[in-house]
Coordinates of C-alpha atoms in Angstrom, one line a residue:
Chain A
M1 CA -28.9 164.6 -70.4
M2 CA -30.3 167.8 -71.8
R3 CA -28.3 170.9 -71.2
L4 CA -30.1 173.9 -69.8
S5 CA -29.8 177.3 -71.4
W6 CA -28.7 180.2 -69.3
F7 CA -32.3 181.6 -69.5
N8 CA -33.7 178.3 -68.1
I9 CA -31.1 178.3 -65.3
V10 CA -31.9 181.9 -64.3
S11 CA -35.7 181.3 -64.3
L12 CA -35.3 178.0 -62.3
T13 CA -33.1 179.7 -59.7
L14 CA -35.4 182.7 -59.4
G15 CA -38.5 180.4 -59.1
F16 CA -37.0 178.2 -56.5
A17 CA -35.5 181.1 -54.5
F18 CA -38.9 182.9 -54.5
L19 CA -40.6 179.8 -53.2
Y20 CA -38.1 178.4 -50.7
L21 CA -35.7 181.2 -49.6
P22 CA -38.1 182.3 -46.8
I23 CA -38.6 178.8 -45.6
L24 CA -34.8 178.1 -45.7
I25 CA -34.1 181.2 -43.6
L26 CA -36.7 180.1 -41.1
V27 CA -35.1 176.6 -40.8
I28 CA -31.6 178.0 -40.5
F29 CA -32.6 180.4 -37.8
S30 CA -34.4 177.7 -35.8
F31 CA -30.9 176.4 -35.1
N32 CA -29.7 179.8 -33.9
E33 CA -28.1 180.0 -30.5
S34 CA -29.2 183.6 -29.8
K35 CA -32.6 184.5 -28.4
L36 CA -32.8 187.3 -30.9
V37 CA -34.3 185.9 -34.0
T38 CA -32.5 188.1 -36.5
V39 CA -28.9 187.8 -35.1
W40 CA -26.9 184.7 -35.8
A41 CA -24.9 183.5 -32.8
G42 CA -23.9 180.0 -33.7
F43 CA -25.5 176.6 -34.1
S44 CA -27.6 175.1 -31.4
T45 CA -30.6 172.7 -31.0
R46 CA -31.5 174.5 -27.7
W47 CA -34.9 175.8 -28.9
Y48 CA -36.0 172.3 -30.0
G49 CA -35.3 171.2 -26.4
E50 CA -37.2 174.2 -24.9
L51 CA -40.1 173.5 -27.2
L52 CA -40.5 170.1 -25.7
Q53 CA -40.8 171.7 -22.3
N54 CA -43.4 174.2 -23.4
E55 CA -46.7 172.8 -22.2
A56 CA -48.9 175.3 -24.0
F57 CA -47.4 174.5 -27.3
L58 CA -47.6 170.7 -26.7
N59 CA -51.3 171.1 -25.7
A60 CA -52.0 173.1 -28.8
A61 CA -50.3 170.5 -30.9
W62 CA -52.3 167.7 -29.3
V63 CA -55.6 169.6 -29.9
T64 CA -54.6 170.3 -33.5
L65 CA -53.8 166.6 -34.1
K66 CA -57.1 165.5 -32.6
V67 CA -59.1 168.0 -34.6
A68 CA -57.3 167.1 -37.8
V69 CA -57.8 163.4 -37.5
F70 CA -61.5 163.6 -36.6
S71 CA -62.4 166.3 -39.0
S72 CA -60.5 164.7 -42.0
T73 CA -62.1 161.3 -41.3
L74 CA -65.6 162.8 -41.1
A75 CA -65.0 164.9 -44.1
T76 CA -63.7 161.9 -46.1
V77 CA -66.9 159.9 -45.3
L78 CA -69.2 162.7 -46.1
G79 CA -67.2 164.0 -49.1
T80 CA -67.0 160.5 -50.7
M81 CA -70.7 160.0 -50.3
A82 CA -71.4 163.4 -51.8
A83 CA -69.1 162.7 -54.7
Y84 CA -70.7 159.3 -55.3
V85 CA -74.2 160.8 -55.5
I86 CA -73.1 163.6 -57.8
V87 CA -71.3 161.3 -60.2
R88 CA -73.5 158.3 -60.1
A89 CA -77.1 159.3 -59.3
G90 CA -77.7 160.7 -62.7
R91 CA -80.2 163.4 -63.0
F92 CA -82.4 164.0 -59.9
P93 CA -84.4 167.2 -59.0
G94 CA -82.0 169.7 -57.5
R95 CA -78.8 168.0 -58.7
T96 CA -77.3 171.1 -60.1
L97 CA -78.1 173.0 -56.9
F98 CA -76.6 170.2 -54.8
S99 CA -73.4 170.0 -56.7
G100 CA -73.1 173.8 -56.8
M101 CA -73.6 174.0 -53.0
I102 CA -71.0 171.3 -52.3
Y103 CA -68.3 173.2 -54.2
A104 CA -69.4 176.7 -52.9
P105 CA -67.2 176.5 -49.7
L106 CA -64.1 176.3 -52.1
V107 CA -64.6 179.9 -53.1
M108 CA -66.4 181.2 -50.0
P109 CA -64.1 183.6 -48.0
E110 CA -62.9 181.8 -44.9
V111 CA -63.9 184.7 -42.7
I112 CA -67.5 184.4 -43.8
T113 CA -67.5 180.6 -43.3
G114 CA -66.0 181.1 -39.8
L115 CA -68.4 183.8 -38.8
S116 CA -71.5 182.0 -40.0
L117 CA -70.4 178.8 -38.1
L118 CA -69.8 180.9 -35.0
L119 CA -73.3 182.4 -35.2
L120 CA -74.7 178.9 -35.7
F121 CA -72.9 177.4 -32.7
I122 CA -74.0 180.3 -30.5
G123 CA -77.5 180.0 -31.9
I124 CA -77.9 176.3 -31.0
G125 CA -76.1 176.8 -27.8
L126 CA -73.1 174.6 -28.5
D127 CA -70.1 175.4 -26.3
R128 CA -67.0 176.2 -28.3
G129 CA -64.3 173.6 -28.0
V130 CA -62.7 170.7 -29.9
L131 CA -66.1 169.5 -31.1
T132 CA -67.0 172.9 -32.8
I133 CA -63.6 173.1 -34.5
V134 CA -64.0 169.5 -35.8
L135 CA -67.5 170.4 -37.2
A136 CA -66.2 173.6 -38.7
H137 CA -63.2 171.9 -40.4
T138 CA -65.4 169.0 -41.6
T139 CA -67.7 171.6 -43.3
F140 CA -65.0 173.2 -45.4
S141 CA -62.7 170.3 -46.0
M142 CA -65.4 167.9 -47.2
C143 CA -65.8 169.8 -50.4
Y144 CA -62.1 169.3 -51.2
V145 CA -62.5 165.6 -50.5
S146 CA -65.5 165.4 -52.8
V147 CA -63.6 167.2 -55.6
V148 CA -60.7 164.7 -55.4
V149 CA -63.0 161.6 -55.1
S150 CA -65.4 162.7 -57.8
S151 CA -62.6 163.3 -60.3
R152 CA -61.6 159.7 -59.7
L153 CA -65.1 158.4 -59.9
V154 CA -65.7 160.1 -63.3
T155 CA -63.0 158.0 -64.9
F156 CA -64.1 154.8 -63.0
D157 CA -65.3 152.1 -65.4
R158 CA -68.9 151.8 -64.4
S159 CA -69.2 148.3 -65.8
L160 CA -67.1 147.1 -62.8
E161 CA -70.0 148.0 -60.6
E162 CA -72.5 146.5 -63.0
A163 CA -70.3 143.3 -63.0
A164 CA -70.5 143.2 -59.2
L165 CA -74.3 143.6 -59.3
D166 CA -74.5 141.0 -62.1
L167 CA -72.6 138.5 -59.9
G168 CA -75.1 138.9 -57.1
C169 CA -73.9 141.9 -55.0
S170 CA -76.4 144.3 -53.5
P171 CA -75.6 147.9 -54.4
F172 CA -74.0 148.5 -51.1
E173 CA -71.8 145.3 -51.3
A174 CA -70.8 146.4 -54.8
F175 CA -69.6 149.7 -53.4
R176 CA -67.8 148.1 -50.5
L177 CA -66.2 145.2 -52.3
V178 CA -65.4 146.8 -55.7
T179 CA -65.8 150.5 -55.9
L180 CA -64.2 151.5 -52.6
P181 CA -61.0 149.3 -52.9
I182 CA -60.4 150.7 -56.4
I183 CA -61.0 154.4 -55.5
A184 CA -59.1 154.0 -52.2
P185 CA -56.0 155.9 -53.4
A186 CA -58.3 158.9 -54.2
V187 CA -60.1 158.6 -50.9
I188 CA -56.7 158.5 -49.0
A189 CA -55.5 161.5 -51.0
G190 CA -58.7 163.3 -50.0
W191 CA -58.2 162.4 -46.4
L192 CA -54.6 163.7 -46.5
L193 CA -55.7 166.9 -48.1
A194 CA -58.4 167.4 -45.5
F195 CA -55.9 166.6 -42.8
T196 CA -53.4 169.2 -44.0
L197 CA -56.1 171.8 -44.5
S198 CA -57.2 171.3 -40.9
L199 CA -53.7 171.4 -39.7
D200 CA -53.1 174.7 -41.4
D201 CA -56.3 176.5 -40.7
L202 CA -56.1 179.6 -38.7
V203 CA -59.1 181.7 -39.6
I204 CA -62.0 179.3 -39.2
A205 CA -60.4 177.8 -36.1
S206 CA -60.1 181.2 -34.4
F207 CA -63.8 181.8 -34.9
T208 CA -64.8 178.4 -33.6
A209 CA -62.2 177.6 -30.9
G210 CA -62.9 178.0 -27.3
P211 CA -60.5 179.1 -24.5
S212 CA -59.6 175.5 -23.7
S213 CA -59.1 174.4 -27.2
T214 CA -56.4 176.4 -28.9
T215 CA -54.9 174.9 -32.0
L216 CA -51.3 175.2 -33.0
P217 CA -51.8 177.9 -35.8
I218 CA -53.8 180.0 -33.3
K219 CA -51.0 179.6 -30.7
I220 CA -48.3 180.4 -33.2
F221 CA -50.2 183.5 -34.5
S222 CA -50.8 184.9 -31.0
A223 CA -47.2 184.1 -29.9
V224 CA -45.8 185.9 -32.9
R225 CA -47.9 189.0 -32.1
L226 CA -45.9 189.3 -28.9
G227 CA -42.7 188.9 -30.9
V228 CA -41.1 186.1 -32.9
S229 CA -39.3 183.7 -30.6
P230 CA -36.8 181.1 -31.8
E231 CA -39.1 178.4 -30.4
I232 CA -41.6 179.3 -33.1
N233 CA -38.9 178.8 -35.7
A234 CA -38.2 175.4 -34.3
L235 CA -41.8 174.4 -34.2
S236 CA -42.3 175.6 -37.8
S237 CA -39.3 173.6 -38.9
I238 CA -40.7 170.5 -37.3
L239 CA -44.0 171.1 -39.2
I240 CA -42.1 171.6 -42.4
A241 CA -40.2 168.4 -41.9
I242 CA -43.4 166.4 -41.2
V243 CA -45.1 167.7 -44.3
T244 CA -41.9 167.2 -46.5
V245 CA -41.5 163.6 -45.4
G246 CA -45.2 162.9 -46.0
V247 CA -45.2 164.4 -49.5
I248 CA -41.9 162.6 -50.5
T249 CA -43.1 159.2 -49.2
A250 CA -46.4 159.6 -50.9
S251 CA -44.9 160.4 -54.3
L252 CA -42.2 157.7 -54.0
V253 CA -44.9 155.1 -53.2
T254 CA -47.0 156.1 -56.1
K255 CA -44.1 156.2 -58.5
R256 CA -42.9 152.7 -57.4
N257 CA -46.4 151.3 -57.8
A258 CA -46.7 152.8 -61.3
L259 CA -43.3 151.4 -62.3
R260 CA -44.1 147.9 -60.9
Q261 CA -47.4 147.9 -62.7
K262 CA -45.7 148.9 -66.0
H263 CA -43.1 146.1 -65.6
E264 CA -45.8 143.5 -64.9
E265 CA -47.9 144.6 -67.8
Q266 CA -44.8 144.4 -70.1
A267 CA -44.0 140.9 -68.8
A268 CA -47.6 139.8 -69.4
A269 CA -47.5 141.2 -73.0
R270 CA -44.2 139.4 -73.7
A271 CA -45.5 136.1 -72.3
Q272 CA -48.5 136.2 -74.6
Chain B
M1 CA -83.4 107.5 -88.8
P2 CA -82.1 111.0 -89.5
E3 CA -80.2 112.7 -86.6
K4 CA -82.3 115.3 -84.9
I5 CA -81.2 118.8 -85.9
F6 CA -81.0 121.4 -83.2
A7 CA -83.9 123.8 -84.2
P8 CA -86.2 124.4 -81.3
W9 CA -87.6 127.5 -83.0
N10 CA -89.3 125.2 -85.5
D11 CA -90.9 123.0 -82.9
P12 CA -94.2 124.3 -81.7
D13 CA -94.0 122.2 -78.4
Q14 CA -90.9 124.0 -77.3
K15 CA -91.2 126.6 -74.6
P16 CA -88.8 129.5 -75.1
L17 CA -86.3 130.4 -72.4
I18 CA -86.6 134.1 -73.1
R19 CA -89.6 135.9 -74.4
F20 CA -89.7 139.6 -75.2
Q21 CA -93.3 140.7 -75.6
N22 CA -94.0 144.0 -77.2
V23 CA -91.0 145.6 -75.5
T24 CA -90.4 149.3 -76.0
K25 CA -87.6 151.2 -74.4
K26 CA -87.3 155.0 -74.6
F27 CA -84.5 157.2 -73.4
G28 CA -86.2 160.6 -73.2
D29 CA -87.6 161.1 -76.7
F30 CA -85.3 158.6 -78.3
I31 CA -86.8 155.2 -79.0
A32 CA -84.1 152.6 -78.5
I33 CA -86.3 149.5 -78.8
D34 CA -89.6 149.8 -80.7
D35 CA -92.4 147.3 -79.8
L36 CA -90.2 144.3 -80.2
S37 CA -91.1 140.7 -79.7
L38 CA -88.6 137.9 -79.7
E39 CA -88.2 134.3 -78.5
I40 CA -84.9 132.6 -77.6
Y41 CA -84.7 128.9 -76.8
E42 CA -82.7 126.9 -74.3
R43 CA -79.2 125.9 -75.4
E44 CA -79.3 128.4 -78.3
F45 CA -76.3 130.5 -79.3
F46 CA -78.2 133.6 -80.3
A47 CA -76.6 136.6 -81.9
L48 CA -77.9 140.1 -81.9
L49 CA -76.3 141.8 -84.9
G50 CA -76.6 145.4 -86.1
P51 CA -74.8 148.7 -86.6
S52 CA -74.0 150.7 -83.5
G53 CA -77.0 152.5 -82.0
C54 CA -79.5 149.8 -83.4
G55 CA -80.6 148.8 -79.9
K56 CA -78.8 145.5 -79.5
T57 CA -76.9 146.5 -76.4
T58 CA -80.1 147.9 -74.9
M59 CA -81.7 144.5 -75.4
M60 CA -78.8 142.8 -73.6
R61 CA -78.9 145.3 -70.8
M62 CA -82.6 144.7 -70.3
L63 CA -81.9 141.0 -70.0
A64 CA -79.2 141.6 -67.5
G65 CA -81.4 144.0 -65.5
F66 CA -79.5 147.2 -66.0
E67 CA -82.3 148.8 -67.9
T68 CA -86.1 148.5 -67.5
P69 CA -88.3 148.4 -70.5
T70 CA -90.7 151.4 -70.8
S71 CA -93.4 149.0 -71.7
G72 CA -93.9 145.3 -72.5
S73 CA -92.6 142.3 -70.6
I74 CA -89.5 140.1 -70.6
E75 CA -90.0 136.5 -69.5
L76 CA -87.2 134.1 -68.4
A77 CA -88.3 130.5 -68.1
G78 CA -91.9 131.6 -68.0
K79 CA -91.5 134.3 -65.3
N80 CA -91.6 138.0 -65.9
I81 CA -88.2 139.3 -64.9
V82 CA -88.8 143.0 -65.4
P83 CA -89.3 143.8 -61.6
V84 CA -86.3 141.5 -60.6
P85 CA -83.1 143.5 -59.9
A86 CA -79.9 142.6 -61.6
N87 CA -78.3 140.9 -58.6
K88 CA -81.3 138.5 -58.2
R89 CA -81.4 137.2 -61.8
A90 CA -80.1 133.8 -62.9
V91 CA -78.4 135.7 -65.7
N92 CA -74.7 136.6 -66.0
M93 CA -73.0 138.9 -68.4
M94 CA -69.6 139.1 -69.9
F95 CA -68.7 142.7 -70.4
Q96 CA -67.2 144.3 -73.5
S97 CA -64.4 145.8 -71.3
Y98 CA -64.3 142.5 -69.4
A99 CA -64.8 144.5 -66.2
L100 CA -62.4 142.3 -64.3
F101 CA -61.8 143.6 -60.7
P102 CA -58.3 145.0 -60.9
H103 CA -57.7 144.6 -57.1
L104 CA -58.5 140.8 -57.1
T105 CA -56.5 137.9 -58.4
V106 CA -57.8 135.8 -61.3
W107 CA -58.9 133.2 -58.7
D108 CA -60.8 135.7 -56.6
N109 CA -62.4 137.3 -59.7
I110 CA -63.9 133.9 -60.7
A111 CA -64.9 133.1 -57.1
F112 CA -66.5 136.6 -56.6
G113 CA -70.0 135.6 -57.7
L114 CA -69.9 132.2 -55.9
K115 CA -68.9 133.9 -52.6
R116 CA -72.0 136.0 -52.8
S117 CA -74.2 132.9 -53.0
K118 CA -73.7 131.3 -49.6
M119 CA -71.9 128.4 -51.2
P120 CA -69.6 126.4 -48.8
K121 CA -66.0 127.2 -49.1
D122 CA -64.7 123.8 -50.4
Q123 CA -67.4 123.8 -53.1
I124 CA -66.4 127.3 -54.2
A125 CA -62.8 126.2 -54.5
A126 CA -63.8 123.1 -56.5
R127 CA -66.0 125.2 -58.9
V128 CA -63.3 127.8 -59.4
D129 CA -60.8 125.1 -60.2
E130 CA -63.3 123.6 -62.7
M131 CA -63.7 127.0 -64.4
L132 CA -59.9 127.5 -64.5
K133 CA -59.5 124.2 -66.2
L134 CA -62.3 124.9 -68.7
T135 CA -60.7 128.1 -69.7
R136 CA -57.1 126.8 -69.4
L137 CA -56.1 129.4 -66.9
G138 CA -54.8 127.2 -64.1
K139 CA -51.3 128.7 -64.3
F140 CA -52.6 132.2 -63.8
A141 CA -54.8 131.8 -60.8
R142 CA -52.7 133.9 -58.5
R143 CA -52.1 136.7 -61.0
K144 CA -53.9 140.1 -61.0
P145 CA -55.7 141.1 -64.2
H146 CA -53.0 143.5 -65.3
Q147 CA -50.4 140.7 -65.1
I148 CA -52.0 138.7 -67.9
S149 CA -52.5 139.2 -71.6
G150 CA -55.6 140.4 -73.4
G151 CA -56.7 136.9 -74.5
Q152 CA -56.2 135.6 -71.0
R153 CA -58.3 138.4 -69.6
Q154 CA -61.0 137.6 -72.0
R155 CA -61.0 134.0 -70.7
V156 CA -61.1 135.1 -67.1
A157 CA -64.1 137.2 -67.9
L158 CA -65.8 134.2 -69.5
A159 CA -64.9 131.9 -66.5
R160 CA -66.2 134.5 -64.0
S161 CA -69.6 134.9 -65.8
L162 CA -70.0 131.1 -66.2
A163 CA -69.0 130.2 -62.6
K164 CA -72.5 130.6 -61.2
A165 CA -73.9 128.3 -63.9
P166 CA -76.4 130.9 -65.1
K167 CA -79.5 129.9 -67.1
L168 CA -78.5 132.5 -69.6
L169 CA -75.1 134.0 -70.4
L170 CA -74.9 137.4 -72.1
L171 CA -71.8 138.3 -74.1
D172 CA -71.4 142.0 -75.0
E173 CA -69.0 142.2 -78.0
P174 CA -66.8 139.6 -76.2
L175 CA -64.0 139.5 -78.8
G176 CA -63.9 143.1 -79.8
A177 CA -60.6 143.8 -78.1
L178 CA -58.7 140.8 -79.6
D179 CA -56.7 140.7 -82.8
A180 CA -58.0 138.9 -85.8
K181 CA -56.2 135.6 -85.4
L182 CA -56.9 135.3 -81.7
R183 CA -60.5 136.2 -82.4
Q184 CA -61.0 133.3 -84.7
D185 CA -59.5 130.8 -82.3
T186 CA -61.6 132.2 -79.5
Q187 CA -64.8 132.0 -81.5
F188 CA -64.4 128.3 -81.8
E189 CA -63.4 128.1 -78.1
L190 CA -66.6 129.9 -77.2
M191 CA -68.7 127.5 -79.3
D192 CA -67.0 124.5 -77.6
I193 CA -67.6 126.0 -74.1
Q194 CA -71.2 126.7 -75.0
E195 CA -71.7 123.1 -76.1
T196 CA -69.9 121.6 -73.1
T197 CA -71.8 123.7 -70.5
G198 CA -75.1 123.6 -72.3
T199 CA -75.8 127.2 -71.3
T200 CA -77.9 129.5 -73.5
F201 CA -75.7 132.3 -74.9
V202 CA -76.9 135.6 -76.2
I203 CA -74.1 137.5 -78.0
V204 CA -74.2 141.1 -79.1
T205 CA -71.9 142.0 -82.0
H206 CA -71.5 144.3 -84.9
D207 CA -69.2 141.9 -86.6
Q208 CA -71.3 139.9 -89.1
E209 CA -68.7 137.3 -89.6
E210 CA -68.5 136.6 -85.9
A211 CA -72.3 136.3 -85.7
M212 CA -72.4 133.9 -88.6
T213 CA -69.6 131.8 -87.2
V214 CA -70.8 131.2 -83.6
A215 CA -74.6 131.6 -83.7
S216 CA -77.4 129.1 -84.1
R217 CA -79.7 132.0 -85.0
V218 CA -78.9 135.6 -85.9
A219 CA -81.2 138.6 -85.3
V220 CA -80.4 141.5 -87.6
M221 CA -81.5 144.7 -85.9
D222 CA -81.8 148.3 -87.1
E223 CA -83.3 151.3 -85.3
G224 CA -84.8 149.3 -82.5
K225 CA -86.5 146.8 -84.7
L226 CA -85.8 143.2 -85.7
I227 CA -85.3 143.1 -89.4
Q228 CA -84.8 139.4 -89.7
V229 CA -84.3 136.5 -87.3
A230 CA -83.0 133.3 -88.9
T231 CA -80.2 130.8 -89.0
P232 CA -76.9 132.2 -90.4
D233 CA -77.3 130.3 -93.8
R234 CA -80.8 131.6 -94.3
I235 CA -79.7 135.2 -93.4
Y236 CA -77.0 134.9 -96.0
E237 CA -78.7 132.9 -98.7
S238 CA -82.3 134.2 -98.4
P239 CA -82.3 137.6 -96.9
E240 CA -85.8 139.1 -96.7
S241 CA -84.8 142.6 -97.4
V242 CA -82.2 144.7 -99.2
Y243 CA -81.0 145.9 -95.8
V244 CA -80.2 142.4 -94.5
A245 CA -78.6 141.4 -97.9
D246 CA -76.5 144.5 -97.8
F247 CA -75.5 144.2 -94.1
I248 CA -74.4 140.6 -94.3
G249 CA -71.5 140.1 -96.7
D250 CA -70.9 141.6 -100.1
V251 CA -73.8 141.9 -102.5
N252 CA -74.7 143.4 -105.9
I253 CA -78.1 145.0 -106.0
I254 CA -79.8 145.5 -109.4
E255 CA -83.0 147.5 -109.4
G256 CA -85.6 146.6 -112.0
R257 CA -89.3 145.8 -112.8
A258 CA -90.6 142.3 -112.3
S259 CA -93.0 140.4 -114.5
K260 CA -94.1 136.8 -114.1
Q261 CA -92.6 134.3 -116.5
G262 CA -93.9 131.1 -115.0
E263 CA -94.1 129.1 -111.8
D264 CA -91.9 131.0 -109.3
L265 CA -89.9 132.5 -112.2
Y266 CA -89.7 136.2 -112.9
R267 CA -88.3 138.4 -115.6
V268 CA -86.5 141.5 -114.4
D269 CA -86.2 144.5 -116.8
W270 CA -83.4 146.5 -115.5
A271 CA -81.9 148.8 -118.1
E272 CA -82.7 150.1 -121.6
G273 CA -81.2 148.0 -124.3
Q274 CA -80.1 145.2 -122.0
A275 CA -81.5 141.7 -122.1
P276 CA -83.8 141.1 -119.1
L277 CA -82.6 139.0 -116.3
V278 CA -84.4 136.0 -114.8
A279 CA -84.7 134.9 -111.2
T280 CA -86.8 132.5 -109.2
S281 CA -88.6 133.7 -106.2
D282 CA -91.2 132.2 -103.9
R283 CA -92.4 135.8 -103.1
E284 CA -95.2 137.1 -105.2
F285 CA -94.5 140.2 -107.3
S286 CA -97.2 142.1 -109.3
E287 CA -96.8 142.9 -112.9
G288 CA -94.3 145.8 -113.3
Q289 CA -93.5 146.0 -109.6
T290 CA -90.2 147.6 -108.6
C291 CA -87.9 144.9 -107.3
H292 CA -84.3 144.5 -106.3
L293 CA -82.2 141.6 -107.5
A294 CA -79.5 140.7 -104.9
I295 CA -76.6 138.6 -106.2
R296 CA -73.6 137.6 -104.1
P297 CA -70.3 138.2 -105.9
E298 CA -69.2 134.5 -105.4
K299 CA -72.3 133.4 -107.3
I300 CA -71.3 135.2 -110.4
A301 CA -69.0 133.4 -112.9
I302 CA -66.6 135.4 -115.1
S303 CA -65.6 134.2 -118.6
A304 CA -64.1 135.5 -121.8
E305 CA -66.7 134.0 -124.1
K306 CA -70.4 134.3 -123.7
P307 CA -71.5 131.2 -121.8
A308 CA -74.0 129.2 -123.9
E309 CA -76.3 127.9 -121.2
A310 CA -76.4 130.7 -118.7
D311 CA -79.8 132.0 -117.4
N312 CA -78.3 135.5 -117.1
A313 CA -75.3 136.9 -118.8
V314 CA -74.1 140.5 -119.1
Q315 CA -71.0 141.9 -120.7
G316 CA -68.7 144.5 -119.3
S317 CA -65.1 145.5 -118.9
I318 CA -62.8 145.0 -115.8
L319 CA -62.4 148.2 -113.9
D320 CA -60.5 146.9 -110.9
I321 CA -59.2 143.7 -109.4
A322 CA -59.0 143.3 -105.6
Y323 CA -56.6 140.5 -104.8
L324 CA -57.3 138.9 -101.4
G325 CA -54.9 136.0 -101.6
N326 CA -57.4 133.2 -101.6
L327 CA -60.0 135.1 -103.6
S328 CA -60.0 137.8 -106.2
T329 CA -62.8 140.3 -106.6
Y330 CA -63.3 141.8 -110.0
H331 CA -65.2 145.1 -110.4
V332 CA -66.8 144.9 -113.8
E333 CA -68.3 148.0 -115.4
L334 CA -71.4 147.4 -117.5
P335 CA -72.2 149.7 -120.5
G336 CA -74.7 151.7 -118.5
G337 CA -72.1 152.5 -115.9
M338 CA -73.2 150.1 -113.3
I339 CA -70.5 148.2 -111.4
I340 CA -70.9 144.5 -110.6
K341 CA -68.6 142.6 -108.3
A342 CA -67.7 139.1 -109.2
Q343 CA -65.6 136.8 -107.0
T344 CA -63.5 133.8 -108.0
A345 CA -61.4 131.5 -105.9
N346 CA -57.7 131.7 -106.9
T347 CA -57.1 128.1 -107.6
R348 CA -54.1 129.0 -109.8
R349 CA -51.0 131.0 -109.1
L350 CA -51.4 134.7 -109.7
S351 CA -49.1 134.8 -112.7
R352 CA -51.4 132.6 -114.6
R353 CA -54.5 134.8 -114.0
S354 CA -56.7 134.8 -117.1
F355 CA -58.1 138.3 -116.9
T356 CA -56.6 141.7 -116.4
W357 CA -57.6 145.4 -116.3
E358 CA -59.7 146.7 -119.3
D359 CA -60.5 143.2 -120.5
T360 CA -64.0 142.7 -121.8
V361 CA -65.6 139.8 -120.0
W362 CA -69.0 138.1 -119.6
L363 CA -70.6 137.7 -116.2
S364 CA -73.2 135.0 -115.7
W365 CA -75.3 133.5 -113.0
T366 CA -78.2 131.1 -112.6
A367 CA -81.8 132.0 -112.1
T368 CA -81.6 130.5 -108.5
G369 CA -78.3 132.3 -107.7
A370 CA -79.9 135.6 -107.1
V371 CA -82.6 136.7 -104.6
L372 CA -85.5 138.8 -105.7
L373 CA -86.5 141.4 -103.0
A374 CA -89.2 143.9 -102.9
E375 CA -87.4 146.4 -100.7

C-alpha cells in the first residue's frame, strides 16, 4: 500500500469536505427531532413519516417520475438516431450545421431554452402540463444522449455492420441485431443521464409546467422560499440515497463485467 | 493420358466466374482503381497482392458490394452485380478484423447468415454443425468470441463466411493477426478447405509468401493497376517487369545495354572494364537498348576459383554474411561498388563454412538463370 504524504492527506480532506460537507449536514438534519432546521434536538425519523402523508409532495414526485421516464426514453430514441446519422452517414449537405445544432442545447442557457419553449407552446396553443414538460426535457436531454452514444459509435468497428450486411441483413436488421446490442451499454448510460437530468431540472420545468403538473424540484424550490422545513431535508436525503445506490450499482456491475471478461480472455489465451 | 492440370485461364471455352470490365473507382480526386479488367475462374484461389494503398482492398470491397465502381462493370456468373446491394449478393467475406459479433456465441455467429435466409431450423443446426466440424471448433460452440484464442477466432470467421455456401469467398488479409507458425499451418488449412468445399476464393494480402503459398494465380497490383497476373511460379521465375521481380522475393538488378548475340541470346554490357554478361530472353531488345538483368540470389553460385564453364562470372569480395539457419546470404561487393546477393543452402555445419568476410570469391550463373527485363 502506498503511503500518502501529509500534503496529499490535506488536499484529499479539503476536496471531499468541500464536496460532501453540505450534503452530509443536510442528511444529518433530516433526522432532526426539532421543527427548527438549524437546531439539533435529537434523533428521529418523524419527518420521513410526515413526508409520506404529504400529498402535494407525493403528487409532485409522481409527476417528476412520469416526466423523467417518458422524456428520457424519447430522448434516447431521438438522440441515438441523431448520433447514428452524424457518425455513420458520412458527408451530406448540411452535416456540419446538423451536428452543430444538435450540440447547441448543451451550451444554451437554460433560461433561454425554457423561455423559447414556453413561447412555442403558447404559440401553437398547447396547454401546459405533463406533455409540455416531457417535450421540453426531451429537447434538451437528447443532445446529451447523442454525445454519449456517438462517442461509443466512433470507436465501434464498422466491419461488424458490414459483416451483418454481407451475411444477408438489411441495413435496419444490421442495426437491430448487431449495432444496437453492442452499443446498448452506451444507450443505457444515455438514458440514465437523460433520466437524472430530467429529475434535476428546475428552470426549464418551471417555464413549461402547468398548475396541475408541478415537478418535485419546483415543489421543493417553492417550499424553501417559505422557509426550509425538515420535510424537505428528508425528501432530499431520499433523493440522494436513490442516486447514490444507482451510481454504486452501475459502477459495480461495470467493474464486475470488466473483470470477468479479463479472466475469460486470460483463460482463452492460456488454453491456446 | 496426362492428368488434367487446373488452369481454366488457359482454356478459351471456360466462362469466368468474375469479370471486371474497365473498372475505375475514384474517391474524390484519388484514383483507387484505374481502368482495370480482370477475369477470375470458378474454383480458383486467386490472390490480390500489392503494397498498402495499391487498390487491392478496394477491389475486394467492390466484389462484396461495399463500394460501387465509378465506371465499368463487374459480372458474377455472367450477371452485372454493380446495382446489387451487399446483402443480396451470393458473395461472403472474411474480414481482416474477423468482425465476429461479440454478443453472440460461436454457434450463433456461424448461424447468423443462415438465419437471415429463411432456412428451416433443423437445417440451420445441421449446417452449423457441419461448419464446426470443418473448422474443428465443436468444443467451442457455446463460447463467446472473447473466450477463445486468436487462431480459433480466425476459424470462426472462416466458418461463418462459408456457412451460406457462397459462390465466392473473399478473404481480406485473413492471417494478418496470427503469429508466423500458426500462419503457416493455417495457410495449408485454408487450401484444404478451399479444395474440400470447391468455393472460389479471392484473397487480399500484402504478404508475398502467403500469396505464393495459397494461390492458384496471383495478381500483382500497384497504384490501381494490375502489373502482372500469373501463376506463382511464373510470377517468381518470369516476372514481366522490374517492379514485380523486386516485389516478389529477393533479386539482384543489373542495369546494362543489350545487344543480340544469337537466337534468344543477348549480351549485356553493364560496366566499364567488366566482361559482358549473357542472358536468354524471348522478349525482343533493340541494339543498345537499356535493359535490366534480374537474378535471384539462389541462382548465383559462389566459388573460390573461377568456374571454367560458367556463362557469367564476376569477381568480388564478401562484404557481409547473413546467416538464416537453413540458408546463408552473401553480400559480395564487385570492383565497381555494386553489391550482389548470392544465396547458398547450408548443407554443412556452420563451423565448416568455406567463406568468410573479406574473402575474394567468384559469382557465377547460367544464361537462363537471369531474366532480362526492359523496365
